Structure formats: structure tokens, C-alpha cells
């Protein structure tokens, strides 16, 4: 069993189309009991039995942490992705029995903060659904700025505006509305923590501006669900288990290791949590590091790899697995 | 610099200029030297957005050295208690982008940190540098009284008079080290008192 990923047997209790790209899924426990409690920002890894293939995708829990009768996630359809979101949209129906991991939170609120400033882009809104519900229940001080392409793709913008009124501010790309980031960041009271979830470009922009304007790194929290990038197939020798495996074009190294019957630890499957970090025993070729976990020095050393998102191009690679 | 003994014993660093819009320095006595040393590596114009609050101490040195840095504001106070209202006011009105630098004795760093924590600054986000006396601020665990500037081991509680072993166990909430009765079994047992936190 992988670290921190104890499994829950669930049944899909509802599937609700939200807009042209996003569908919401509700899960209940098959035995009718309450689900484990979680905190705002947590995600679960959903197992998808897609024929011969098992897909594992992380999705943020978006329901209120105060209600554990069901878990809800929202999935944005990606027509050119690796197929996980298409499987959810096309194959998952109410009544389907599925397996999800226990919740893991790599994007939790820092409850010592005097104020929580939240910035969401697109489907990056989902963890904030749970966080705002958690804070509203505790009378917390928060402000949410949400950018979306068009009003119709402003997933849950109506729900949030209804619930929280002026604490929610919307920006629509098609109306050329932009967050005035420097002004926003400079006007926050001391003790504010910043949370950002959205596309990589948005996260980098916000983190860079916050650092330049004097926000200590401890006050800046971000979450980016990076899907593993496709690439050239490559062969890997797993020294501990004595296996030689091939990583396909559309497969991540982690997925190939799992398919070979080795059960490495993982939590985020997006290159940020560090759980699947693996030592490189020898290699002849170059790494394509896509993770945010290892230091630049680690990347240069060629001694470590994050198999969930990183790839390899070259003649030989031997890993300690 | 103090060696790490137990996990709560604070470890201090060396001040270095941080990115930010405003810079607030709180220092006492030789702490001024940590600021002037840092000034050598600060980017041009750094002190234009800086406020220095300084407790000069009895010999009244270093005020001129700080003035020479031409900070936006320089405030010289006779004691920590006298600058406390001003410090609280500054922090209450501050915005994210203010960076805090604490330099000098442990008592000063700890007490200023205590106020800043209340204002919402995480202790890991503050720059600290220990300079000058090693004197400790100590809380008697028996009567809860605080004795300032403890330099001896053991030390006498200035409130209840018990003879206390000054521990490395530190409370960030109280900004003080713990003092625990050293001769609770037999009060007639008086170990020699040495000056070790000078």
C-alpha cells in the first residue's frame, strides 16, 4: 500500500454537468458510513479502471469540510490530455463503484493568518470552494479573486457570489478584466496569507510579484496540478525489484513502475509533494525534470528523479526501485 | 552565537536585506552594529523605506551611526516598554511588504518578536541577529514572575526569591527562558552562583 493513500470504496451518487467544460461528481461510501474528514484544499486520487489500464488522477475536494456524507470533485474536460478527464466525462455514471484515496492536503489554510487572500484561475477554483466553506463556517476573514475566460466558463462563480457577496471578485478575460496584482498585494494588512491555484503561468506571475513586493515565502501558498507531460518512450531498469520496463509516450514513469507491479509511494502525482522521489543509480542520457520538488542542484546532479512527472531521453537509466 | 542545546532554544542569524517595500528595524545597544554591518551590503536607497527603532542603553552609543544611514525614520527610545505602543501602532497599520529586522540582546529580540507574532508575522519570516549581552529574560515556573537581564547560573527570582536553574527551554509566547527551583528538596543546599550569561 502506498504511503498516505489508503483506499476508500465509494459509489458515484451523482454526476452533474456544470458548464460546457466542467462536470461535477459526487461520491458516497459504499457501506453508507460517513467519509473521513478533510480540510479545505485537500485532494483525493481517483482510480479509473479504463479497460486494461488504471488511471490515477488527483482532484481537489470541493464540498464543505463540514459535510462528510459525500465527496465532490469537479473535472474540467481536456480533449487533448492523456485521457483521465475524458474517462470521467464519458464513462462515469451514477451507480458506478470506484476507489478513491484518503484525502491528502498539500494546500491547506494557515489558520494563524489574520486574513486569507485567494487567487483562482479557471478550474483552480475547486480547492477554494472547500476553503471558503471552511472559513465561512468559522467566521474567517477571506477575499477571493477569480479569473475565468468568459462568464459561462466561470465555474461556480454564481454560487460563490451568491454565498459570499463582495468577498468574491470576478475577472473575465473576454472583457479584458485583469487583476491589479501589485495594488492588491500591496494593500493587504500585515498577517495576510496568499493562496493561488490555477495555470502554471498565473502561479509563477503571482509568486514572482509577491516575492518582489516583500511577501515572505512562508505566506505564499500555491497548488498546481501538473499532468505528466508526454514524450519519447524510454527503457528503465529497476535495480531493487530487478525489472526492466518501458515507459510509453503517454505514460508517466510512475505509471510504468506501477504497471510493472512495483508499488512506490505517491501523494500528489503532480511533482510537488516529494513522496515518489527516487534515487538514480546510473544513467546515460538527459533528464527532463518537470517537478517543483527537487532543488536545481538535485536536477543538475542527475542523482534523483520524481517519476510522477519527469522523463528521460538517452541510452540507459537504472533507478533504485 | 548561542549553541543549539534543546529544540526550543532560539537560534539567530545574520541580518540581510530582504525584498520589500518597507523595512522596520528594532534594535538595542550593540544591535545597532548588526544594522550598520548589513547596510554595507544593502542596495542603494534601501534605507529610504526604512524605520529604525533603537534602545541606546545606558552608554548611549551608536545613535549617530544609525542616523548616518539616513533612514526614513529614526526613533530612539529609553526602554522597550517606552517604545511598545509605537511598535504596536506601526505593526497594526502596516501592510504586507513590511519586513522586520530584530537585532541585539535576546530579551529585545524575543519581546519584539512576541509583538510581531501578535500582529501576524511568522517568526520564520523575521530577520534576527544576536549582538551584545547574553543576559536572559527568565520566567520563574513557580510564581510566573519575569526577571530581566539574568546573567548568573543559578539565578534568584526577583519576585518570589527562589533559587532557580536557568534552563535553555524557551517560550516564544512569553519571550523568556524557564527558571526552575534548583534546591526544592533542601533549601539549605546553595550551589555556587556563576556569572555565565554576561
Short mmCIF file of C-alpha atoms in Angstrom, two decimals:
data_model
loop_
_atom_site.label_atom_id
_atom_site.label_comp_id
_atom_site.label_asym_id
_atom_site.label_seq_id
_atom_site.Cartn_x
_atom_site.Cartn_y
_atom_site.Cartn_z
CA UNK A 1 0.00 0.00 0.00
CA UNK A 2 1.35 3.38 -0.95
CA UNK A 3 2.16 5.88 1.79
CA UNK A 4 -0.79 8.07 2.70
CA UNK A 5 -3.00 6.61 0.03
CA UNK A 6 -5.23 4.22 1.96
CA UNK A 7 -8.20 3.50 -0.25
CA UNK A 8 -11.92 4.17 0.13
CA UNK A 9 -14.60 2.13 -1.63
CA UNK A 10 -17.14 4.59 -2.99
CA UNK A 11 -20.09 4.71 -5.34
CA UNK A 12 -20.84 7.58 -7.70
CA UNK A 13 -24.02 9.12 -6.27
CA UNK A 14 -24.47 11.92 -8.79
CA UNK A 15 -22.97 13.36 -11.98
CA UNK A 16 -23.88 16.99 -12.69
CA UNK A 17 -22.86 18.95 -15.81
CA UNK A 18 -21.76 22.42 -14.67
CA UNK A 19 -20.88 24.10 -17.97
CA UNK A 20 -19.57 23.17 -21.41
CA UNK A 21 -16.21 22.00 -19.98
CA UNK A 22 -16.79 21.06 -16.36
CA UNK A 23 -18.71 18.21 -14.75
CA UNK A 24 -19.19 17.60 -11.04
CA UNK A 25 -19.06 14.12 -9.48
CA UNK A 26 -20.45 13.10 -6.09
CA UNK A 27 -19.16 10.06 -4.20
CA UNK A 28 -20.59 8.26 -1.19
CA UNK A 29 -19.15 5.37 0.75
CA UNK A 30 -20.44 2.01 -0.39
CA UNK A 31 -21.05 0.93 3.22
CA UNK A 32 -23.17 4.03 3.88
CA UNK A 33 -20.85 5.36 6.60
CA UNK A 34 -19.50 8.92 6.75
CA UNK A 35 -16.35 9.62 4.75
CA UNK A 36 -13.13 10.62 6.53
CA UNK A 37 -12.99 14.27 7.48
CA UNK A 38 -10.77 16.62 5.48
CA UNK A 39 -9.67 20.24 5.47
CA UNK A 40 -10.12 22.86 2.76
CA UNK A 41 -7.57 22.41 -0.05
CA UNK A 42 -7.38 18.60 0.25
CA UNK A 43 -7.43 16.35 -2.79
CA UNK A 44 -8.18 12.67 -3.40
CA UNK A 45 -6.60 10.46 -6.04
CA UNK A 46 -9.38 8.87 -8.11
CA UNK A 47 -8.70 5.42 -9.58
CA UNK A 48 -10.17 4.89 -13.03
CA UNK A 49 -10.40 1.37 -14.40
CA UNK A 50 -10.17 2.12 -18.09
CA UNK A 51 -10.05 -1.34 -19.71
CA UNK A 52 -6.60 -2.81 -19.11
CA UNK A 53 -5.33 0.48 -17.86
CA UNK A 54 -5.67 2.03 -14.40
CA UNK A 55 -5.57 5.80 -14.42
CA UNK A 56 -4.90 7.72 -11.22
CA UNK A 57 -5.74 11.42 -11.20
CA UNK A 58 -5.76 13.83 -8.25
CA UNK A 59 -8.78 16.13 -7.86
CA UNK A 60 -9.48 18.74 -5.17
CA UNK A 61 -12.41 18.11 -2.85
CA UNK A 62 -14.79 21.00 -3.34
CA UNK A 63 -17.56 20.25 -0.88
CA UNK A 64 -17.78 21.75 2.57
CA UNK A 65 -15.41 20.05 5.04
CA UNK A 66 -18.36 20.26 7.45
CA UNK A 67 -20.29 17.70 5.38
CA UNK A 68 -18.62 14.29 5.03
CA UNK A 69 -21.65 12.36 3.79
CA UNK A 70 -20.21 12.80 0.32
CA UNK A 71 -17.11 13.95 -1.51
CA UNK A 72 -17.50 16.17 -4.55
CA UNK A 73 -14.94 16.92 -7.24
CA UNK A 74 -15.18 18.95 -10.44
CA UNK A 75 -13.40 17.77 -13.55
CA UNK A 76 -12.53 20.00 -16.47
CA UNK A 77 -12.60 18.10 -19.75
CA UNK A 78 -9.27 18.16 -21.57
CA UNK A 79 -9.73 16.88 -25.11
CA UNK A 80 -6.00 16.79 -25.83
CA UNK A 81 -4.90 15.47 -22.43
CA UNK A 82 -3.94 11.94 -21.54
CA UNK A 83 -7.50 10.75 -21.18
CA UNK A 84 -8.28 10.81 -17.46
CA UNK A 85 -10.71 13.72 -17.63
CA UNK A 86 -12.32 12.27 -20.78
CA UNK A 87 -12.79 8.96 -18.95
CA UNK A 88 -14.51 10.81 -16.09
CA UNK A 89 -16.75 12.72 -18.51
CA UNK A 90 -17.58 9.82 -20.83
CA UNK A 91 -17.55 6.69 -18.68
CA UNK A 92 -18.51 7.65 -15.15
CA UNK A 93 -22.23 7.40 -14.38
CA UNK A 94 -24.26 7.38 -11.15
CA UNK A 95 -24.09 3.93 -9.52
CA UNK A 96 -20.54 3.16 -10.73
CA UNK A 97 -18.36 1.69 -7.99
CA UNK A 98 -15.00 3.42 -7.78
CA UNK A 99 -12.00 3.65 -5.48
CA UNK A 100 -10.57 6.93 -4.20
CA UNK A 101 -7.65 7.58 -1.85
CA UNK A 102 -7.99 9.08 1.61
CA UNK A 103 -7.84 12.88 1.37
CA UNK A 104 -4.39 14.44 1.38
CA UNK A 105 -3.87 18.16 1.89
CA UNK A 106 -0.88 19.81 0.25
CA UNK A 107 -2.66 23.17 0.02
CA UNK A 108 -4.03 23.79 3.48
CA UNK A 109 -5.00 27.09 5.01
CA UNK A 110 -2.56 28.55 7.51
CA UNK A 111 -5.01 29.24 10.29
CA UNK A 112 -2.59 31.57 12.05
CA UNK A 113 -3.24 34.09 9.26
CA UNK A 114 -5.17 37.25 10.09
CA UNK A 115 -6.62 37.24 6.59
CA UNK A 116 -6.68 34.84 3.64
CA UNK A 117 -6.26 36.28 0.14
CA UNK A 118 -7.21 33.72 -2.51
CA UNK A 119 -6.44 33.92 -6.24
CA UNK A 120 -8.02 31.36 -8.57
CA UNK A 121 -7.68 30.83 -12.30
CA UNK A 122 -10.15 28.66 -14.22
CA UNK A 123 -10.65 25.19 -12.74
CA UNK A 124 -8.20 26.25 -10.00
CA UNK A 125 -11.32 27.42 -8.18
CA UNK A 126 -12.09 23.94 -6.78
CA UNK A 127 -9.87 23.91 -3.65
CA UNK A 128 -11.21 27.37 -2.77
CA UNK A 129 -14.77 26.05 -2.77
CA UNK A 130 -13.86 23.94 0.27
CA UNK A 131 -11.57 26.54 1.84
CA UNK A 132 -14.15 29.32 1.68
CA UNK A 133 -16.79 26.97 3.10
CA UNK A 134 -14.43 26.11 5.95
CA UNK A 135 -13.60 29.77 6.67
CA UNK A 136 -17.18 30.97 6.34
CA UNK A 137 -18.15 28.39 8.96
CA UNK A 138 -15.52 29.78 11.32
CA UNK A 139 -16.23 33.45 10.55
CA UNK A 140 -12.84 33.67 8.83
CA UNK A 141 -11.56 36.72 7.05
CA UNK A 142 -11.06 35.97 3.35
CA UNK A 143 -11.22 37.60 -0.07
CA UNK A 144 -11.36 35.61 -3.32
CA UNK A 145 -10.25 36.90 -6.73
CA UNK A 146 -11.28 34.60 -9.55
CA UNK A 147 -10.25 34.92 -13.18
CA UNK A 148 -12.03 32.97 -15.91
CA UNK A 149 -12.12 33.13 -19.69
CA UNK A 150 -15.80 34.01 -20.06
CA UNK A 151 -18.75 34.34 -17.73
CA UNK A 152 -20.14 31.00 -18.90
CA UNK A 153 -16.82 29.30 -18.03
CA UNK A 154 -16.74 30.93 -14.60
CA UNK A 155 -17.28 27.62 -12.86
CA UNK A 156 -19.28 28.20 -9.63
CA UNK A 157 -18.79 31.97 -9.93
CA UNK A 158 -22.54 32.38 -9.42
CA UNK A 159 -22.57 30.06 -6.38
CA UNK A 160 -19.65 31.89 -4.79
CA UNK A 161 -21.04 35.37 -5.46
CA UNK A 162 -24.36 34.30 -4.01
CA UNK A 163 -22.72 32.84 -0.89
CA UNK A 164 -20.10 35.47 -0.18
CA UNK A 165 -21.15 38.67 -1.99
CA UNK A 166 -18.44 41.30 -2.05
CA UNK A 167 -15.82 38.95 -0.68
CA UNK A 168 -15.70 37.46 -4.21
CA UNK A 169 -14.33 39.46 -7.14
CA UNK A 170 -14.61 38.12 -10.71
CA UNK A 171 -12.41 38.90 -13.72
CA UNK A 172 -13.35 37.86 -17.27
CA UNK A 173 -10.62 37.53 -19.91
CA UNK A 174 -13.05 38.26 -22.77
CA UNK A 175 -13.91 41.61 -21.16
CA UNK A 176 -10.21 42.34 -20.68
CA UNK A 177 -10.61 42.46 -16.93
CA UNK A 178 -7.30 41.91 -15.15
CA UNK A 179 -6.32 41.57 -11.53
CA UNK A 180 -4.40 44.67 -10.47
CA UNK A 181 -1.95 42.41 -8.74
CA UNK A 182 0.64 44.85 -7.40
CA UNK A 183 -2.01 47.09 -5.91
CA UNK A 184 -3.88 44.14 -4.46
CA UNK A 185 -0.77 42.64 -2.87
CA UNK A 186 0.50 45.96 -1.51
CA UNK A 187 -2.76 46.85 0.19
CA UNK A 188 -3.12 43.71 2.31
CA UNK A 189 -2.87 44.04 6.08
CA UNK A 190 0.08 42.50 7.87
CA UNK A 191 -0.58 38.84 8.68
CA UNK A 192 -2.32 38.08 5.36
CA UNK A 193 -1.57 34.74 3.69
CA UNK A 194 -1.83 34.34 -0.06
CA UNK A 195 -3.17 31.23 -1.83
CA UNK A 196 -3.05 30.73 -5.56
CA UNK A 197 -4.34 27.86 -7.70
CA UNK A 198 -4.57 27.96 -11.47
CA UNK A 199 -2.44 27.61 -14.60
CA UNK A 200 1.35 27.49 -14.13
CA UNK A 201 1.75 30.93 -15.76
CA UNK A 202 -0.60 32.53 -13.26
CA UNK A 203 1.07 30.83 -10.29
CA UNK A 204 4.52 31.96 -11.42
CA UNK A 205 3.32 35.53 -12.02
CA UNK A 206 1.73 35.76 -8.57
CA UNK A 207 4.67 34.16 -6.76
CA UNK A 208 7.16 36.44 -8.52
CA UNK A 209 5.23 39.62 -7.77
CA UNK A 210 4.58 38.60 -4.16
CA UNK A 211 8.28 37.89 -3.59
CA UNK A 212 9.31 41.19 -5.21
CA UNK A 213 6.83 43.12 -3.08
CA UNK A 214 8.19 41.64 0.13
CA UNK A 215 5.82 38.78 0.91
CA UNK A 216 7.83 36.19 2.86
CA UNK A 217 7.75 32.78 1.12
CA UNK A 218 6.06 31.26 4.20
CA UNK A 219 2.97 33.36 3.48
CA UNK A 220 2.57 32.34 -0.16
CA UNK A 221 0.82 29.02 -0.86
CA UNK A 222 0.16 27.57 -4.28
CA UNK A 223 -1.16 24.45 -5.91
CA UNK A 224 -0.73 23.38 -9.46
CA UNK A 225 -1.95 20.04 -10.72
CA UNK A 226 0.61 19.32 -13.42
CA UNK A 227 -0.41 16.42 -15.61
CA UNK A 228 2.59 14.32 -16.64
CA UNK A 229 3.94 15.52 -19.99
CA UNK A 230 4.12 13.02 -22.85
CA UNK A 231 7.48 12.37 -24.53
CA UNK A 232 9.66 9.80 -26.27
CA UNK A 233 9.41 6.24 -24.94
CA UNK A 234 12.39 5.09 -22.86
CA UNK A 235 13.61 1.98 -21.03
CA UNK A 236 14.36 1.83 -17.32
CA UNK A 237 15.99 -0.81 -15.14
CA UNK A 238 14.58 -1.05 -11.63
CA UNK A 239 17.51 -2.27 -9.54
CA UNK A 240 15.73 -3.29 -6.33
CA UNK A 241 12.90 -5.23 -7.94
CA UNK A 242 15.10 -6.45 -10.80
CA UNK A 243 12.68 -5.39 -13.53
CA UNK A 244 13.28 -3.80 -16.91
CA UNK A 245 10.35 -1.68 -18.04
CA UNK A 246 9.41 0.52 -20.95
CA UNK A 247 7.80 3.94 -20.37
CA UNK A 248 5.36 4.70 -23.17
CA UNK A 249 4.86 8.03 -24.91
CA UNK A 250 1.70 8.90 -22.98
CA UNK A 251 2.66 7.10 -19.78
CA UNK A 252 4.47 8.63 -16.83
CA UNK A 253 7.46 6.87 -15.32
CA UNK A 254 5.44 6.39 -12.11
CA UNK A 255 2.61 4.78 -14.04
CA UNK A 256 5.04 2.44 -15.82
CA UNK A 257 6.60 1.44 -12.48
CA UNK A 258 3.13 0.75 -11.06
CA UNK A 259 2.15 -1.22 -14.17
CA UNK A 260 5.21 -3.42 -13.60
CA UNK A 261 3.81 -4.42 -10.22
CA UNK A 262 6.03 -2.20 -8.04
CA UNK A 263 4.08 -0.07 -5.57
CA UNK A 264 6.03 3.16 -4.96
CA UNK A 265 4.76 5.84 -2.55
CA UNK A 266 2.95 8.85 -4.00
CA UNK A 267 0.60 11.61 -2.86
CA UNK A 268 0.14 14.34 -5.47
CA UNK A 269 1.17 12.77 -8.79
CA UNK A 270 1.99 16.32 -9.88
CA UNK A 271 5.65 16.83 -8.95
CA UNK A 272 5.20 18.88 -5.80
CA UNK A 273 4.87 16.66 -2.72
CA UNK A 274 8.13 14.71 -2.82
CA UNK A 275 6.69 11.32 -1.89
CA UNK A 276 7.79 9.45 -5.02
CA UNK A 277 11.35 10.83 -5.06
CA UNK A 278 13.65 8.09 -6.38
CA UNK A 279 17.43 7.70 -6.43
CA UNK A 280 19.16 7.28 -9.76
CA UNK A 281 21.81 4.54 -9.65
CA UNK A 282 23.26 5.18 -13.10
CA UNK A 283 22.28 6.87 -16.31
CA UNK A 284 23.48 7.72 -19.77
CA UNK A 285 21.33 10.46 -21.24
CA UNK A 286 19.47 13.53 -20.12
CA UNK A 287 16.64 14.09 -17.66
CA UNK A 288 13.58 16.17 -18.42
CA UNK A 289 12.70 17.30 -14.93
CA UNK A 290 9.18 18.69 -14.77
CA UNK A 291 8.84 18.73 -10.98
CA UNK A 292 8.74 21.57 -8.44
CA UNK A 293 10.12 19.42 -5.61
CA UNK A 294 13.81 18.83 -6.25
CA UNK A 295 16.27 21.71 -5.98
CA UNK A 296 18.11 22.97 -9.05
CA UNK A 297 21.20 21.34 -7.62
CA UNK A 298 19.38 17.98 -7.41
CA UNK A 299 18.29 18.42 -11.03
CA UNK A 300 21.83 19.09 -12.17
CA UNK A 301 23.31 16.23 -10.14
CA UNK A 302 21.41 13.55 -12.06
CA UNK A 303 21.11 11.57 -8.81
CA UNK A 304 17.37 11.96 -8.20
CA UNK A 305 14.14 11.93 -10.19
CA UNK A 306 10.42 12.47 -9.49
CA UNK A 307 8.84 9.66 -11.53
CA UNK A 308 5.34 11.16 -11.41
CA UNK A 309 6.12 13.96 -13.88
CA UNK A 310 9.75 13.69 -15.03
CA UNK A 311 11.09 11.87 -18.08
CA UNK A 312 14.39 10.72 -19.56
CA UNK A 313 15.97 10.69 -23.00
CA UNK A 314 19.05 8.55 -23.63
CA UNK A 315 20.64 5.14 -23.68
CA UNK A 316 20.22 3.73 -20.19
CA UNK A 317 18.66 4.57 -16.85
CA UNK A 318 18.85 2.50 -13.63
CA UNK A 319 16.66 3.50 -10.69
CA UNK A 320 16.63 2.35 -7.09
CA UNK A 321 13.12 0.84 -7.02
CA UNK B 1 26.20 32.98 18.74
CA UNK B 2 24.39 30.67 21.09
CA UNK B 3 24.82 26.95 20.51
CA UNK B 4 21.70 24.87 19.97
CA UNK B 5 21.01 22.72 23.00
CA UNK B 6 17.34 21.87 23.04
CA UNK B 7 14.79 22.42 20.33
CA UNK B 8 13.06 25.49 21.79
CA UNK B 9 16.33 27.37 22.29
CA UNK B 10 16.22 30.16 19.66
CA UNK B 11 18.94 30.33 17.04
CA UNK B 12 19.68 33.70 15.50
CA UNK B 13 21.01 34.54 12.07
CA UNK B 14 22.72 37.46 10.40
CA UNK B 15 20.64 40.38 9.13
CA UNK B 16 20.41 40.54 5.37
CA UNK B 17 18.41 42.93 3.18
CA UNK B 18 15.09 41.37 2.10
CA UNK B 19 12.93 42.36 -0.86
CA UNK B 20 10.08 44.52 0.36
CA UNK B 21 8.53 47.97 0.35
CA UNK B 22 9.14 48.96 3.97
CA UNK B 23 11.77 47.85 6.43
CA UNK B 24 11.33 48.07 10.18
CA UNK B 25 14.37 47.62 12.41
CA UNK B 26 14.17 47.16 16.17
CA UNK B 27 17.50 47.07 17.96
CA UNK B 28 19.18 47.68 21.28
CA UNK B 29 22.79 48.60 22.18
CA UNK B 30 25.26 46.61 20.04
CA UNK B 31 22.34 45.52 17.83
CA UNK B 32 23.00 48.83 16.04
CA UNK B 33 26.21 47.29 14.71
CA UNK B 34 24.27 44.46 13.07
CA UNK B 35 22.33 47.15 11.19
CA UNK B 36 25.37 49.15 10.15
CA UNK B 37 27.12 45.93 9.03
CA UNK B 38 24.08 44.96 6.98
CA UNK B 39 23.95 48.46 5.46
CA UNK B 40 27.24 47.70 3.70
CA UNK B 41 25.52 45.07 1.53
CA UNK B 42 22.13 46.79 1.22
CA UNK B 43 21.13 48.04 -2.25
CA UNK B 44 21.21 51.81 -2.87
CA UNK B 45 18.16 53.57 -1.47
CA UNK B 46 17.34 50.69 0.88
CA UNK B 47 17.08 52.93 3.95
CA UNK B 48 14.75 55.38 2.17
CA UNK B 49 11.95 52.99 3.09
CA UNK B 50 13.33 52.04 6.49
CA UNK B 51 12.31 52.88 10.02
CA UNK B 52 14.75 52.20 12.85
CA UNK B 53 13.63 51.97 16.46
CA UNK B 54 16.61 51.92 18.78
CA UNK B 55 17.11 51.49 22.51
CA UNK B 56 20.51 53.04 23.08
CA UNK B 57 21.07 51.72 26.61
CA UNK B 58 22.97 53.45 29.44
CA UNK B 59 26.13 54.33 27.48
CA UNK B 60 24.07 55.93 24.70
CA UNK B 61 26.38 54.84 21.89
CA UNK B 62 25.63 54.10 18.22
CA UNK B 63 22.74 56.56 17.77
CA UNK B 64 24.88 58.70 15.45
CA UNK B 65 25.95 55.64 13.42
CA UNK B 66 22.30 54.81 12.76
CA UNK B 67 21.49 58.42 11.91
CA UNK B 68 24.27 58.32 9.31
CA UNK B 69 22.35 55.61 7.43
CA UNK B 70 19.66 58.27 6.76
CA UNK B 71 16.64 56.05 7.41
CA UNK B 72 13.21 57.48 6.63
CA UNK B 73 12.61 57.49 10.39
CA UNK B 74 14.84 57.02 13.41
CA UNK B 75 13.29 56.76 16.82
CA UNK B 76 15.50 56.47 19.90
CA UNK B 77 13.75 55.14 22.99
CA UNK B 78 14.95 54.76 26.59
CA UNK B 79 13.42 51.30 27.11
CA UNK B 80 11.45 48.56 25.39
CA UNK B 81 8.39 49.43 27.47
CA UNK B 82 8.50 53.02 26.19
CA UNK B 83 8.62 52.02 22.53
CA UNK B 84 5.97 49.30 22.81
CA UNK B 85 2.91 51.48 21.99
CA UNK B 86 4.68 52.89 18.94
CA UNK B 87 5.76 49.44 17.75
CA UNK B 88 2.24 48.08 18.12
CA UNK B 89 0.80 51.06 16.27
CA UNK B 90 3.28 50.71 13.40
CA UNK B 91 2.53 47.00 13.00
CA UNK B 92 -1.24 47.48 13.26
CA UNK B 93 -1.17 49.96 10.36
CA UNK B 94 1.36 48.03 8.27
CA UNK B 95 0.70 46.17 5.04
CA UNK B 96 2.22 43.04 3.57
CA UNK B 97 5.57 44.07 2.16
CA UNK B 98 6.85 45.33 5.51
CA UNK B 99 9.92 43.37 6.57
CA UNK B 100 11.07 43.11 10.16
CA UNK B 101 14.67 43.04 11.39
CA UNK B 102 15.50 42.45 15.07
CA UNK B 103 19.00 42.87 16.43
CA UNK B 104 20.60 43.00 19.85
CA UNK B 105 20.02 41.14 23.10
CA UNK B 106 17.87 38.05 23.34
CA UNK B 107 15.42 39.90 25.60
CA UNK B 108 14.91 42.60 22.95
CA UNK B 109 14.62 40.14 20.05
CA UNK B 110 12.21 37.93 21.98
CA UNK B 111 9.93 40.72 23.14
CA UNK B 112 9.80 42.44 19.75
CA UNK B 113 9.13 39.06 18.15
CA UNK B 114 6.29 38.50 20.60
CA UNK B 115 4.61 41.74 19.48
CA UNK B 116 5.22 40.95 15.80
CA UNK B 117 3.74 37.45 16.15
CA UNK B 118 0.60 39.05 17.58
CA UNK B 119 0.49 41.30 14.52
CA UNK B 120 0.62 38.25 12.26
CA UNK B 121 4.26 37.99 11.19
CA UNK B 122 5.54 34.43 11.29
CA UNK B 123 8.72 34.06 13.35
CA UNK B 124 10.45 32.37 10.42
CA UNK B 125 9.81 35.50 8.31
CA UNK B 126 11.75 37.80 10.64
CA UNK B 127 15.42 38.58 10.32
CA UNK B 128 17.24 38.29 13.64
CA UNK B 129 20.81 38.81 14.79
CA UNK B 130 22.08 38.43 18.33
CA UNK B 131 24.60 41.07 19.42
CA UNK B 132 25.83 42.22 22.77
CA UNK B 133 24.96 40.82 26.18
CA UNK B 134 23.94 37.20 26.67
CA UNK B 135 21.70 38.23 29.58
CA UNK B 136 18.44 36.30 29.64
CA UNK B 137 14.86 37.16 30.30
CA UNK B 138 13.66 34.43 32.64
CA UNK B 139 10.28 33.28 33.84
CA UNK B 140 10.07 31.59 37.24
CA UNK B 141 7.94 28.49 36.62
CA UNK B 142 6.76 28.61 40.25
CA UNK B 143 5.48 32.18 40.71
CA UNK B 144 5.39 33.04 36.94
CA UNK B 145 7.25 36.29 37.61
CA UNK B 146 9.64 37.51 34.94
CA UNK B 147 13.16 38.57 35.85
CA UNK B 148 15.02 40.64 33.27
CA UNK B 149 18.74 40.57 32.48
CA UNK B 150 19.67 37.36 34.26
CA UNK B 151 23.41 36.76 33.95
CA UNK B 152 24.05 34.09 36.59
CA UNK B 153 23.50 30.38 36.96
CA UNK B 154 21.63 29.67 39.20
CA UNK B 155 19.68 32.92 39.49
CA UNK B 156 17.40 34.31 42.15
CA UNK B 157 13.79 35.02 41.18
CA UNK B 158 13.22 38.73 41.71
CA UNK B 159 9.59 38.04 42.62
CA UNK B 160 9.47 35.02 44.98
CA UNK B 161 13.13 34.71 45.86
CA UNK B 162 13.53 31.03 44.92
CA UNK B 163 16.91 29.94 43.65
CA UNK B 164 16.38 28.92 40.00
CA UNK B 165 18.26 26.84 37.45
CA UNK B 166 18.06 28.85 34.21
CA UNK B 167 17.12 26.34 31.54
CA UNK B 168 17.55 26.52 27.75
CA UNK B 169 13.83 25.78 27.50
CA UNK B 170 12.44 28.90 25.82
CA UNK B 171 8.89 30.14 25.38
CA UNK B 172 8.22 32.22 22.29
CA UNK B 173 4.85 33.19 23.73
CA UNK B 174 6.46 34.67 26.85
CA UNK B 175 9.76 35.61 25.18
CA UNK B 176 11.52 34.10 28.19
CA UNK B 177 13.64 31.17 29.35
CA UNK B 178 12.35 28.93 32.11
CA UNK B 179 13.81 29.06 35.59
CA UNK B 180 13.20 26.01 37.78
CA UNK B 181 13.93 25.73 41.52
CA UNK B 182 17.39 24.18 41.89
CA UNK B 183 17.12 23.17 45.56
CA UNK B 184 13.49 22.20 46.03
CA UNK B 185 14.38 19.18 48.21
CA UNK B 186 16.66 21.03 50.58
CA UNK B 187 16.67 24.82 50.59
CA UNK B 188 19.86 24.92 52.64
CA UNK B 189 21.74 23.47 49.68
CA UNK B 190 23.13 26.51 47.85
CA UNK B 191 25.21 25.71 44.78
CA UNK B 192 27.85 28.28 43.81
CA UNK B 193 26.45 31.10 41.64
CA UNK B 194 28.46 31.78 38.48
CA UNK B 195 28.11 34.60 36.00
CA UNK B 196 27.71 32.82 32.66
CA UNK B 197 25.21 34.85 30.57
CA UNK B 198 27.26 38.04 30.52
#
